[in-house]
Structures are given as C-alpha cells and as structure tokens.
Coordinates of C-alpha atoms in Angstrom, one line a residue:
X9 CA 0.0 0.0 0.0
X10 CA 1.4 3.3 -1.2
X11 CA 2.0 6.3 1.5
X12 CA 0.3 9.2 -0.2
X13 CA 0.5 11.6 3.0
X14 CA 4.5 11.0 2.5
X15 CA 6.2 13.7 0.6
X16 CA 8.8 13.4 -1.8
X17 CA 11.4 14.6 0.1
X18 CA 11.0 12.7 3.1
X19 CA 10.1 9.2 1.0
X20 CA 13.7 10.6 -1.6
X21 CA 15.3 11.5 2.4
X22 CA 14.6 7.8 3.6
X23 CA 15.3 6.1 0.4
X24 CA 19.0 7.8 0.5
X25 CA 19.5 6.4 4.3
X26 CA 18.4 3.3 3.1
X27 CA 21.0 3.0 0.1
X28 CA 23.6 4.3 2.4
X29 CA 23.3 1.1 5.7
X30 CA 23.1 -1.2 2.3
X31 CA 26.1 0.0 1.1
X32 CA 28.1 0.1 4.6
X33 CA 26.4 -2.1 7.0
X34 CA 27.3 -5.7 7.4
X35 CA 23.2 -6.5 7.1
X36 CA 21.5 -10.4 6.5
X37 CA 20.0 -11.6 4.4
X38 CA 16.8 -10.9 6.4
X39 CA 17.0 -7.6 6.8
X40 CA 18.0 -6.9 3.0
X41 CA 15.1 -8.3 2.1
X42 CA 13.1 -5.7 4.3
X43 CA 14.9 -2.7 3.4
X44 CA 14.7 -3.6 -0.2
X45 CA 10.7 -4.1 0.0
X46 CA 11.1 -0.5 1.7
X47 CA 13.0 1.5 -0.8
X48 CA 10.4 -0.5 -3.9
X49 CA 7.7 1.1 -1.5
X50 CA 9.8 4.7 -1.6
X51 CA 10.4 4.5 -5.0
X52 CA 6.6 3.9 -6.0
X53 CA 6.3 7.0 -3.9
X54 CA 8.7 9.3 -5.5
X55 CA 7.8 8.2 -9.1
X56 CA 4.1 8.8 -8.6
X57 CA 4.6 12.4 -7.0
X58 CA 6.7 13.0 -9.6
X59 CA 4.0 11.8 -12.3
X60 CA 1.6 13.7 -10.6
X61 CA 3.6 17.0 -10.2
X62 CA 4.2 16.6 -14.0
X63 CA 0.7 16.4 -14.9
X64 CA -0.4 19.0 -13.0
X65 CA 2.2 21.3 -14.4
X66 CA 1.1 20.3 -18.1
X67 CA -2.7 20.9 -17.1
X68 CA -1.4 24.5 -15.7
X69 CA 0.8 25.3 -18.6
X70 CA -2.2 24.6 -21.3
X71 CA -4.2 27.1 -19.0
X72 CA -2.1 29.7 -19.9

C-alpha cells in the first residue's frame, strides 16, 4: 500500500539512508530483504509524485 500523505522529500530522504546502511552495513539476508521491500515502497512514492507534479504542471501550462 502506497503512502500518499508521505512527501517526496521525506520518501527521496529515507530512500538515500536506506542505500547508504546497504552499502556500509554488514546486514543479513533478512534484513535486506526488508529494506529492499522498503525502498520498492519509496520509490513507488517518489515516481508517482513525480508523475503527478508533472501532470499537474502540463494541465497548468495549457491554462495559460
């Protein structure tokens, strides 16, 4: 289920911290697993916000 009260920044903010304990942490297999289910979760955020901040701007733009 996607977070829609989440903004981009904080979903792009928790996805970074994320990438950075999967690069540096000594993690299992377990807990990969997890944090990779996360950031698919906070990626499916980001791209939609972006999608939907792109729309919107179109639909503004052919307003003017």
């Amino acid at each position: 289920m996607m977070e829609n009260t989440k903004t981009y920044q904080h979903a792009f903010e928790e996805l970074q911290l994320l990438v950075r304990k999967m690069e540096n942490a000594e993690i299992s297999v377990d807990e990969l697993a997890e944090m990779i289910k996360r950031a698919t979760l906070l990626i499916d955020i980001c791209k939609k916000k972006v999608m939907d901040t792109e729309e919107e701007v179109k639909i503004l733009l052919e307003k003017l």
